[in-house]
Short mmCIF file of C-alpha atoms in Angstrom, two decimals:
data_model
loop_
_atom_site.label_atom_id
_atom_site.label_comp_id
_atom_site.label_asym_id
_atom_site.label_seq_id
_atom_site.Cartn_x
_atom_site.Cartn_y
_atom_site.Cartn_z
CA MET Z 1 94.69 131.88 96.91
CA MET Z 2 91.42 132.42 95.09
CA SER Z 3 90.65 128.72 95.05
CA GLU Z 4 91.32 128.44 98.78
CA MET Z 5 88.85 131.22 99.45
CA LEU Z 6 86.23 129.62 97.25
CA LEU Z 7 86.76 126.31 99.00
CA ALA Z 8 86.30 127.91 102.42
CA PHE Z 9 83.18 129.60 101.13
CA ALA Z 10 81.74 126.32 99.83
CA ASN Z 11 82.45 124.65 103.16
CA ALA Z 12 80.58 127.39 104.97
CA VAL Z 13 77.58 127.33 102.66
CA GLY Z 14 77.43 123.54 102.20
CA PRO Z 15 75.77 122.65 105.54
CA LEU Z 16 73.34 125.53 105.12
CA ALA Z 17 72.20 124.14 101.79
CA GLN Z 18 71.61 120.68 103.26
CA GLU Z 19 69.55 122.03 106.15
CA GLY Z 20 67.53 124.10 103.69
CA ALA Z 21 66.76 121.07 101.54
CA ALA Z 22 65.47 119.19 104.56
CA ALA Z 23 63.10 122.02 105.40
CA ALA Z 24 62.11 122.29 101.71
CA GLU Z 25 62.82 126.00 101.54
CA PRO Z 26 65.74 128.05 100.12
CA ALA Z 27 68.94 127.86 102.13
CA ILE Z 28 69.23 131.62 102.29
CA PRO Z 29 66.69 134.36 101.62
CA ALA Z 30 66.52 135.71 98.07
CA SER Z 31 67.85 139.11 99.10
CA ALA Z 32 70.85 137.49 100.74
CA ALA Z 33 71.50 135.48 97.57
CA ALA Z 34 71.41 138.68 95.55
CA ALA Z 35 73.86 140.29 97.94
CA LEU Z 36 76.08 137.26 97.56
CA ALA Z 37 75.94 137.59 93.76
CA VAL Z 38 77.08 141.21 93.97
CA GLY Z 39 79.81 140.31 96.40
CA LEU Z 40 81.17 137.52 94.21
CA ALA Z 41 81.06 139.78 91.17
CA ALA Z 42 83.03 142.38 93.12
CA LEU Z 43 85.57 139.72 94.08
CA GLY Z 44 85.98 138.76 90.44
CA ALA Z 45 86.31 142.39 89.39
CA GLY Z 46 88.89 142.97 92.09
CA TYR Z 47 90.94 140.03 90.97
CA ALA Z 48 90.83 141.19 87.36
CA GLU Z 49 91.83 144.71 88.39
CA ARG Z 50 94.80 143.41 90.32
CA GLY Z 51 96.61 142.36 87.16
CA ILE Z 52 95.44 145.23 85.00
CA GLY Z 53 96.21 147.78 87.68
CA SER Z 54 99.76 146.65 88.21
CA ALA Z 55 100.38 146.57 84.47
CA ALA Z 56 98.84 150.03 84.14
CA ILE Z 57 101.03 151.44 86.92
CA GLY Z 58 104.04 149.93 85.18
CA ALA Z 59 103.08 151.58 81.91
CA ILE Z 60 102.37 154.95 83.58
CA ALA Z 61 105.72 154.84 85.37
CA GLU Z 62 107.40 154.63 81.96
CA ASP Z 63 105.16 157.13 80.19
CA GLU Z 64 102.94 159.51 82.10
CA SER Z 65 100.76 160.25 79.10
CA LEU Z 66 99.29 156.78 79.51
CA PHE Z 67 97.52 157.82 82.72
CA GLY Z 68 94.09 158.16 81.08
CA THR Z 69 94.29 154.91 79.17
CA GLY Z 70 95.64 153.10 82.21
CA LEU Z 71 92.83 154.39 84.39
CA ILE Z 72 90.13 153.33 81.94
CA MET Z 73 91.64 149.89 81.45
CA THR Z 74 91.92 149.44 85.20
CA VAL Z 75 88.27 150.20 85.93
CA LEU Z 76 86.85 148.24 82.99
CA PRO Z 77 86.18 145.08 85.08
CA GLU Z 78 84.12 147.31 87.37
CA THR Z 79 81.29 146.85 84.84
CA LEU Z 80 80.96 143.34 86.23
CA VAL Z 81 79.84 144.74 89.56
CA ILE Z 82 77.46 147.21 87.95
CA LEU Z 83 75.82 144.42 85.95
CA ALA Z 84 75.62 142.29 89.08
CA LEU Z 85 73.82 145.13 90.86
CA VAL Z 86 70.91 144.58 88.44
CA VAL Z 87 70.22 141.36 90.32
CA VAL Z 88 69.54 143.33 93.50
CA PHE Z 89 66.73 145.22 91.80
CA LEU Z 90 65.30 142.12 90.14
CA VAL Z 91 64.70 140.11 93.30
CA MET K 1 122.57 142.40 95.37
CA SER K 2 122.41 138.65 95.61
CA VAL K 3 119.84 136.13 94.58
CA LYS K 4 117.58 136.39 97.57
CA GLU K 5 114.52 134.34 98.25
CA THR K 6 111.81 136.92 97.85
CA ASP K 7 108.43 136.25 99.32
CA GLY K 8 105.19 136.30 97.47
CA THR K 9 104.25 135.77 93.89
CA SER K 10 105.90 137.18 90.82
CA ASN K 11 104.61 140.53 89.61
CA TYR K 12 104.72 139.70 85.92
CA GLU K 13 102.12 142.29 84.94
CA TYR K 14 104.03 145.22 86.34
CA VAL K 15 107.46 144.18 85.16
CA THR K 16 106.42 143.19 81.65
CA ALA K 17 104.44 146.41 81.18
CA ARG K 18 107.50 148.48 82.05
CA VAL K 19 109.82 146.27 80.06
CA GLN K 20 107.64 146.42 76.96
CA ALA K 21 107.61 150.20 77.20
CA ARG K 22 111.41 150.29 77.38
CA ARG K 23 111.70 147.74 74.62
CA ALA K 24 109.67 150.03 72.40
CA ALA K 25 111.94 152.98 73.24
CA LEU K 26 115.09 151.28 71.96
CA PHE K 27 116.74 152.57 68.80
CA ASP K 28 115.17 151.37 65.57
CA ASP K 29 116.52 151.02 62.03
CA GLU K 30 115.94 154.69 61.38
CA ASP K 31 118.11 155.70 64.34
CA TYR K 32 120.86 153.34 63.27
CA ARG K 33 120.80 154.73 59.75
CA LYS K 34 121.33 158.19 61.17
CA LEU K 35 124.02 157.06 63.60
CA VAL K 36 126.03 155.26 60.94
CA ARG K 37 126.53 158.57 59.15
CA MET K 38 127.73 160.43 62.26
CA GLY K 39 131.13 160.90 63.85
CA PRO K 40 131.81 159.94 67.49
CA SER K 41 131.07 163.35 68.95
CA GLU K 42 127.89 163.65 66.91
CA ILE K 43 126.79 160.25 68.16
CA ALA K 44 127.37 161.42 71.73
CA ARG K 45 125.28 164.51 71.04
CA TYR K 46 122.56 162.41 69.45
CA MET K 47 122.53 160.11 72.47
CA GLU K 48 122.12 163.13 74.69
CA GLU K 49 118.70 163.68 73.20
CA THR K 50 117.57 160.13 73.83
CA GLU K 51 117.38 157.56 76.57
CA TYR K 52 121.09 158.09 77.35
CA GLU K 53 120.77 161.74 78.30
CA GLU K 54 121.51 161.31 81.98
CA GLU K 55 124.66 159.24 81.49
CA VAL K 56 126.06 161.38 78.70
CA ASN K 57 125.58 164.52 80.79
CA ALA K 58 127.07 162.95 83.91
CA LEU K 59 130.16 161.67 82.11
CA GLY K 60 130.48 164.46 79.57
CA SER K 61 133.00 166.44 81.60
CA ARG K 62 135.31 163.49 82.18
CA TYR K 63 135.43 161.77 78.82
CA ASP K 64 134.92 162.66 75.23
CA GLY K 65 134.44 160.97 71.89
CA VAL K 66 134.25 157.21 71.80
CA ASP K 67 135.18 156.83 75.47
CA LEU K 68 132.22 158.94 76.46
CA ILE K 69 129.91 156.82 74.34
CA GLU K 70 131.33 153.60 75.69
CA HIS K 71 131.04 154.58 79.35
CA ALA K 72 127.59 156.07 78.90
CA LEU K 73 126.45 152.84 77.26
CA ASN K 74 127.84 150.65 80.03
CA ARG K 75 126.39 152.81 82.75
CA ASN K 76 123.00 152.96 81.08
CA LEU K 77 122.97 149.19 80.65
CA ALA K 78 123.75 148.67 84.32
CA LYS K 79 121.05 151.14 85.31
CA HIS K 80 118.37 149.41 83.28
CA PHE K 81 119.28 145.93 84.41
CA ASN K 82 119.38 146.98 88.05
CA ASP K 83 115.93 148.45 87.53
CA LEU K 84 114.71 145.05 86.38
CA LEU K 85 115.96 143.48 89.60
CA ARG K 86 114.48 146.29 91.66
CA TRP K 87 111.00 145.72 90.21
CA ALA K 88 110.84 141.99 90.13
CA ASP K 89 109.61 139.76 92.94
CA GLY K 90 109.50 136.06 93.61
CA GLU K 91 110.35 133.58 90.90
CA LEU K 92 110.70 136.30 88.30
CA TYR K 93 113.46 137.95 90.32
CA GLU K 94 115.34 134.72 90.48
CA PHE K 95 115.12 134.15 86.73
CA ILE K 96 116.34 137.65 85.96
CA ALA K 97 119.13 137.56 88.53
CA ARG K 98 120.38 134.28 87.17
CA TYR K 99 120.56 135.62 83.68
CA LEU K 100 122.26 138.82 84.76
CA ARG K 101 125.05 136.88 86.39
CA LYS K 102 126.45 137.05 82.88
CA PHE K 103 127.84 140.41 83.97
CA ASP K 104 129.52 138.88 86.99
CA ALA K 105 131.24 136.50 84.64
CA TRP K 106 132.17 139.42 82.41
CA ASN K 107 133.50 141.42 85.36
CA VAL K 108 135.54 138.56 86.73
CA LYS K 109 137.07 137.96 83.31
CA THR K 110 137.79 141.66 82.89
CA VAL K 111 139.53 141.80 86.26
CA ILE K 112 141.62 138.72 85.50
CA ARG K 113 142.62 140.09 82.11
CA GLY K 114 143.42 143.43 83.70
CA VAL K 115 145.68 141.86 86.28
CA TYR K 116 147.26 139.63 83.65
CA SER K 117 148.11 142.57 81.43
CA ASP K 118 149.21 144.77 84.37
CA SER K 119 146.68 147.44 83.52
CA GLU K 120 146.02 150.37 85.79
CA SER K 121 143.29 149.44 88.24
CA GLU K 122 141.40 152.59 87.26
CA ALA K 123 141.34 151.53 83.64
CA VAL K 124 139.99 148.13 84.59
CA GLU K 125 137.39 149.65 86.85
CA GLU K 126 136.07 151.71 83.98
CA ASP K 127 135.37 148.57 82.00
CA LEU K 128 133.32 146.87 84.67
CA ILE K 129 129.58 146.71 84.29
CA TYR K 130 127.83 146.89 87.63
CA ALA K 131 124.78 144.89 86.63
CA GLY K 132 125.45 141.53 88.20
CA GLU K 133 125.27 139.94 91.59
CA PHE K 134 128.58 141.22 93.00
CA ASP K 135 128.30 144.61 94.62
CA ARG K 136 130.46 147.56 93.83
CA GLN K 137 132.65 147.29 96.92
CA PHE K 138 133.55 143.70 96.23
CA LEU K 139 134.39 144.45 92.61
CA ASP K 140 136.51 147.41 93.65
CA ARG K 141 138.50 145.19 95.97
CA LEU K 142 138.92 142.64 93.18
CA VAL K 143 140.31 145.32 90.92
CA GLU K 144 142.88 146.28 93.53
CA ALA K 145 144.24 142.73 93.61
CA GLY K 146 147.92 142.45 92.74
CA SER K 147 148.02 138.99 91.24
CA ILE K 148 145.70 136.48 89.64
CA GLU K 149 146.19 134.19 92.59
CA GLU K 150 144.83 136.93 94.83
CA VAL K 151 141.77 137.36 92.61
CA VAL K 152 141.10 133.64 92.70
CA GLU K 153 141.43 133.64 96.48
CA MET K 154 139.03 136.55 96.87
CA LEU K 155 136.46 134.77 94.75
CA ASP K 156 136.83 131.75 96.97
CA ARG K 157 133.50 132.12 98.68
CA THR K 158 131.53 132.88 95.54
CA ARG K 159 130.19 130.40 93.02
CA TYR K 160 133.29 130.90 90.90
CA GLY K 161 135.65 129.91 93.71
CA GLU K 162 135.98 126.20 93.17
CA PRO K 163 136.13 126.06 89.36
CA LEU K 164 138.63 128.91 89.34
CA SER K 165 140.98 127.38 91.87
CA GLU K 166 140.87 124.13 89.89
CA ALA K 167 141.66 125.97 86.69
CA TYR K 168 144.42 127.97 88.37
CA GLY K 169 146.77 124.99 88.28
CA SER K 170 146.52 124.64 84.53
CA TYR K 171 146.94 128.41 84.17
CA GLU K 172 150.21 128.21 86.10
CA GLU K 173 151.41 125.43 83.81
CA THR K 174 150.53 127.05 80.53
CA GLY K 175 150.58 130.74 81.34
CA VAL K 176 147.50 131.46 79.22
CA LEU K 177 144.20 132.77 80.55
CA ILE K 178 141.93 130.46 78.60
CA PRO K 179 141.45 127.84 81.36
CA LEU K 180 140.43 130.53 83.85
CA GLU K 181 138.05 132.30 81.51
CA ASN K 182 136.58 129.03 80.48
CA ALA K 183 135.96 128.07 84.10
CA VAL K 184 134.09 131.33 84.65
CA ASP K 185 131.92 130.82 81.56
CA ARG K 186 131.08 127.28 82.48
CA THR K 187 130.09 128.23 86.00
CA TYR K 188 127.78 130.87 84.65
CA TYR K 189 126.02 128.60 82.19
CA GLU K 190 125.71 125.74 84.62
CA GLY K 191 124.16 128.02 87.24
CA LEU K 192 121.81 129.34 84.61
CA MET K 193 120.34 125.98 83.75
CA SER K 194 120.13 124.24 87.11
CA GLY K 195 116.56 123.75 88.19
CA VAL K 196 114.95 125.58 85.28
CA THR K 197 114.31 122.52 83.17
CA GLU K 198 111.95 120.73 85.53
CA THR K 199 108.80 122.83 85.50
CA ASP K 200 105.20 122.40 84.37
CA ASN K 201 104.76 125.94 83.21
CA ARG K 202 104.85 126.07 79.41
CA ALA K 203 106.42 129.53 79.36
CA ASN K 204 109.19 128.43 81.69
CA GLN K 205 109.78 125.33 79.60
CA LEU K 206 110.24 127.53 76.57
CA TYR K 207 112.54 129.75 78.57
CA ALA K 208 114.63 126.71 79.41
CA GLU K 209 114.64 125.74 75.74
CA PHE K 210 115.76 129.20 74.88
CA LEU K 211 118.66 128.99 77.30
CA GLN K 212 119.57 125.63 75.81
CA ALA K 213 119.59 127.21 72.38
CA GLU K 214 121.88 129.90 73.68
CA ILE K 215 124.28 127.31 75.06
CA ASP K 216 124.12 125.31 71.82
CA PHE K 217 124.95 128.42 69.84
CA ARG K 218 127.81 129.18 72.17
CA ASN K 219 129.17 125.67 71.68
CA ALA K 220 128.72 125.89 67.92
CA ARG K 221 130.54 129.20 67.89
CA ASN K 222 133.46 127.86 69.91
CA ALA K 223 133.66 124.75 67.74
CA LEU K 224 133.65 126.81 64.55
CA ARG K 225 136.36 129.08 65.85
CA ILE K 226 138.52 126.12 66.77
CA ALA K 227 137.84 124.43 63.44
CA ARG K 228 138.76 127.54 61.51
CA SER K 229 141.87 128.35 63.45
CA ASN K 230 143.13 124.81 62.78
CA ALA K 231 144.65 124.88 66.23
CA ASP K 232 145.32 121.65 67.99
CA ILE K 233 142.81 122.16 70.76
CA ASP K 234 140.29 119.68 72.01
CA PRO K 235 136.91 121.44 71.86
CA ALA K 236 135.64 119.13 74.58
CA ASP K 237 137.71 121.22 77.00
CA TYR K 238 135.59 124.21 76.13
CA PHE K 239 132.31 122.40 76.04
CA ILE K 240 129.49 123.91 78.08
CA GLU K 241 127.01 121.49 79.61
CA GLY K 242 123.28 122.01 79.35
CA GLY K 243 122.74 122.29 75.63
CA GLU K 244 120.84 119.83 73.51
CA LEU K 245 122.65 119.89 70.24
CA PHE K 246 126.09 118.58 71.07
CA ARG K 247 127.59 116.00 73.33
CA ALA K 248 131.16 116.65 74.42
CA SER K 249 132.43 113.54 72.67
CA GLU K 250 130.67 114.29 69.39
CA LEU K 251 131.96 117.79 69.37
CA SER K 252 135.61 116.81 69.36
CA GLN K 253 135.03 114.47 66.44
CA ILE K 254 133.20 116.80 64.14
CA SER K 255 135.01 120.01 64.89
CA ASN K 256 138.08 118.78 63.01
CA SER K 257 136.56 119.86 59.76
CA LEU K 258 134.47 122.91 59.10
CA ASP K 259 132.32 121.18 56.49
CA GLU K 260 131.32 118.39 58.80
CA LEU K 261 130.37 120.86 61.48
CA VAL K 262 128.25 122.92 59.12
CA THR K 263 126.48 119.80 57.88
CA PHE K 264 125.86 118.73 61.46
CA ILE K 265 124.27 122.05 62.38
CA ARG K 266 122.23 122.07 59.18
CA ASP K 267 120.74 118.68 60.03
CA SER K 268 119.94 119.66 63.60
CA THR K 269 116.76 121.25 64.93
CA TYR K 270 118.23 124.68 64.37
CA GLY K 271 118.86 123.96 60.69
CA ASP K 272 115.85 125.92 59.45
CA ASP K 273 116.51 128.99 61.53
CA LEU K 274 120.17 129.09 60.69
CA SER K 275 120.15 127.99 57.08
CA GLU K 276 120.75 131.53 55.82
CA ALA K 277 123.55 132.02 58.28
CA LEU K 278 125.14 128.75 57.25
CA ASP K 279 124.86 129.60 53.56
CA GLU K 280 126.53 132.88 54.31
CA LEU K 281 129.28 131.10 56.20
CA GLU K 282 129.98 128.71 53.33
CA ARG K 283 129.79 131.36 50.66
CA ALA K 284 131.68 134.25 52.19
CA ASP K 285 133.71 132.17 54.59
CA SER K 286 133.10 134.84 57.21
CA LEU K 287 132.73 133.79 60.81
CA ILE K 288 131.62 137.26 61.86
CA GLY K 289 128.59 137.10 59.59
CA PHE K 290 127.68 133.73 61.01
CA GLU K 291 128.00 134.92 64.60
CA HIS K 292 125.81 137.90 63.88
CA ALA K 293 123.25 135.63 62.30
CA LEU K 294 123.29 133.52 65.47
CA ASP K 295 122.66 136.63 67.56
CA ALA K 296 119.88 137.77 65.26
CA ALA K 297 118.25 134.34 65.38
CA LEU K 298 118.26 134.39 69.18
CA LEU K 299 116.87 137.91 69.24
CA GLU K 300 114.09 137.03 66.83
CA TYR K 301 113.15 133.92 68.75
CA SER K 302 113.04 135.79 72.04
CA ASP K 303 110.78 138.41 70.47
CA HIS K 304 108.49 135.70 69.20
CA LEU K 305 108.31 134.12 72.66
CA SER K 306 107.51 137.43 74.30
CA HIS K 307 104.45 137.80 72.09
CA VAL K 308 103.27 134.27 72.68
CA PHE K 309 103.70 134.44 76.46
CA PRO K 310 103.27 138.07 77.49
CA LEU K 311 103.00 137.27 81.19
CA SER K 312 106.21 135.34 81.70
CA ILE K 313 109.94 135.77 81.87
CA CYS K 314 110.08 135.86 78.05
CA PRO K 315 109.43 139.59 77.47
CA VAL K 316 112.05 140.46 80.07
CA LEU K 317 114.54 138.18 78.41
CA ALA K 318 113.74 139.65 75.01
CA TYR K 319 114.33 143.11 76.41
CA VAL K 320 117.63 142.15 78.01
CA LEU K 321 118.86 140.70 74.72
CA ALA K 322 117.61 143.62 72.66
CA LYS K 323 119.22 146.13 75.01
CA GLU K 324 122.53 144.30 74.88
CA ARG K 325 122.38 144.27 71.10
CA GLU K 326 121.63 147.97 71.04
CA VAL K 327 124.61 148.74 73.24
CA ASP K 328 126.83 146.51 71.10
CA ASN K 329 125.55 148.14 67.93
CA ILE K 330 126.11 151.70 69.08
CA ARG K 331 129.56 150.76 70.30
CA ALA K 332 130.32 149.12 66.95
CA ILE K 333 129.19 152.23 65.10
CA ALA K 334 131.24 154.56 67.28
CA ARG K 335 134.36 152.39 67.10
CA GLY K 336 133.88 151.84 63.40
CA ARG K 337 133.57 155.54 62.67
CA GLU K 338 136.61 156.27 64.77
CA ALA K 339 138.60 153.68 62.84
CA GLY K 340 137.41 155.20 59.59
CA LEU K 341 135.35 152.27 58.30
CA SER K 342 132.86 152.93 55.55
CA GLU K 343 129.13 152.98 56.20
CA ASP K 344 128.64 149.62 54.51
CA GLU K 345 131.34 147.99 56.55
CA ILE K 346 129.80 149.29 59.76
CA GLU K 347 126.35 148.12 58.74
CA ASN K 348 127.76 144.64 58.33
CA GLU K 349 128.88 144.78 61.94
CA LEU K 350 125.42 145.54 63.26
CA VAL K 351 122.96 142.97 64.47
CA MET K 352 119.53 144.04 63.36
CA LEU K 353 116.28 142.27 62.79
#
């Protein structure tokens, strides 16, 4: 499913990039590119959390004392998004 | 509960996380050491403080001693395996359901034996394990059947229908149950293997290999039993398709002598894993020891697989095997204590890693 989404995304951006090259300027404004970077990072984090989250819920269902550990493990990929946010301030 | 086509992908993460937690909660060596020293009622009390609390409490007023332990074990097993099916989706569900059809085979055999020996239907019902594909109502109707012919007819629409009705003729001729039981076993193993072998997924390939190993071991076990009993039976009749080690024709040749069979297994791919078991068999001439070694080898291999492929069917399979062994072990301890066996003798009956 992920690959399908990426493919659709590439198809949408592809023509834009070609037009941009013809006009000799970036296809999309820098701020939009930064937003895109954050969005993609969030997508990646979400996908990572999918697996971890379901495993964590499974573990918590068996042993409630694992709630804290499960929560931390689940939100670990969230750091990806936080790091990606740096890009927004850099551009 | 039938093998349904579930939509969506398999939820390996969720199921394996839960399964690993339950795997870790099984009895360990320490628990077994304690149990071996207890009497039946003490074992029941010990179980009440563990995983089996619910079942022991629920059944405590109706049974006592070894019966209580036995029923609590069966009920707990069924509960856990139904849980597995409840959690799993997609491909994973199908794999688990296929494997758990073992209990259908067990139930069908129990019913047939019950009818054959004219047991009370209540007594038979108590021995059923409701963990397979057949639902409770259907099994209850099977138990009520008055004759083996009736049982075979009722199973007509299930996967066991055709093989059973074919085997029924030879049952009528000989009057022994072996053809019928054999038909049930074969149906189970053939259903288990169909379609699993052709896959690109490495974990599923290993799963298929594992099932093949199980079938090979089953064949080896049957062949050894026949060889040892010196009975004039053609092992090809009891041969289960799907394994790698034996061909039906080879099997009937080599199973005439125990030595030849042992040499054959030693030279096969399983030789390394089973060398200890084979030594034991030759030295002590004990088939029980060998069979336990086979079980232990399977258990160890499944554990290994579950560490190599954590997100696959392998951990679930390892859990199912380990749980079955635990139930068998506790039952062996309880029965052994009741029969007055010594601690050492009981320990020999246990399958532990």
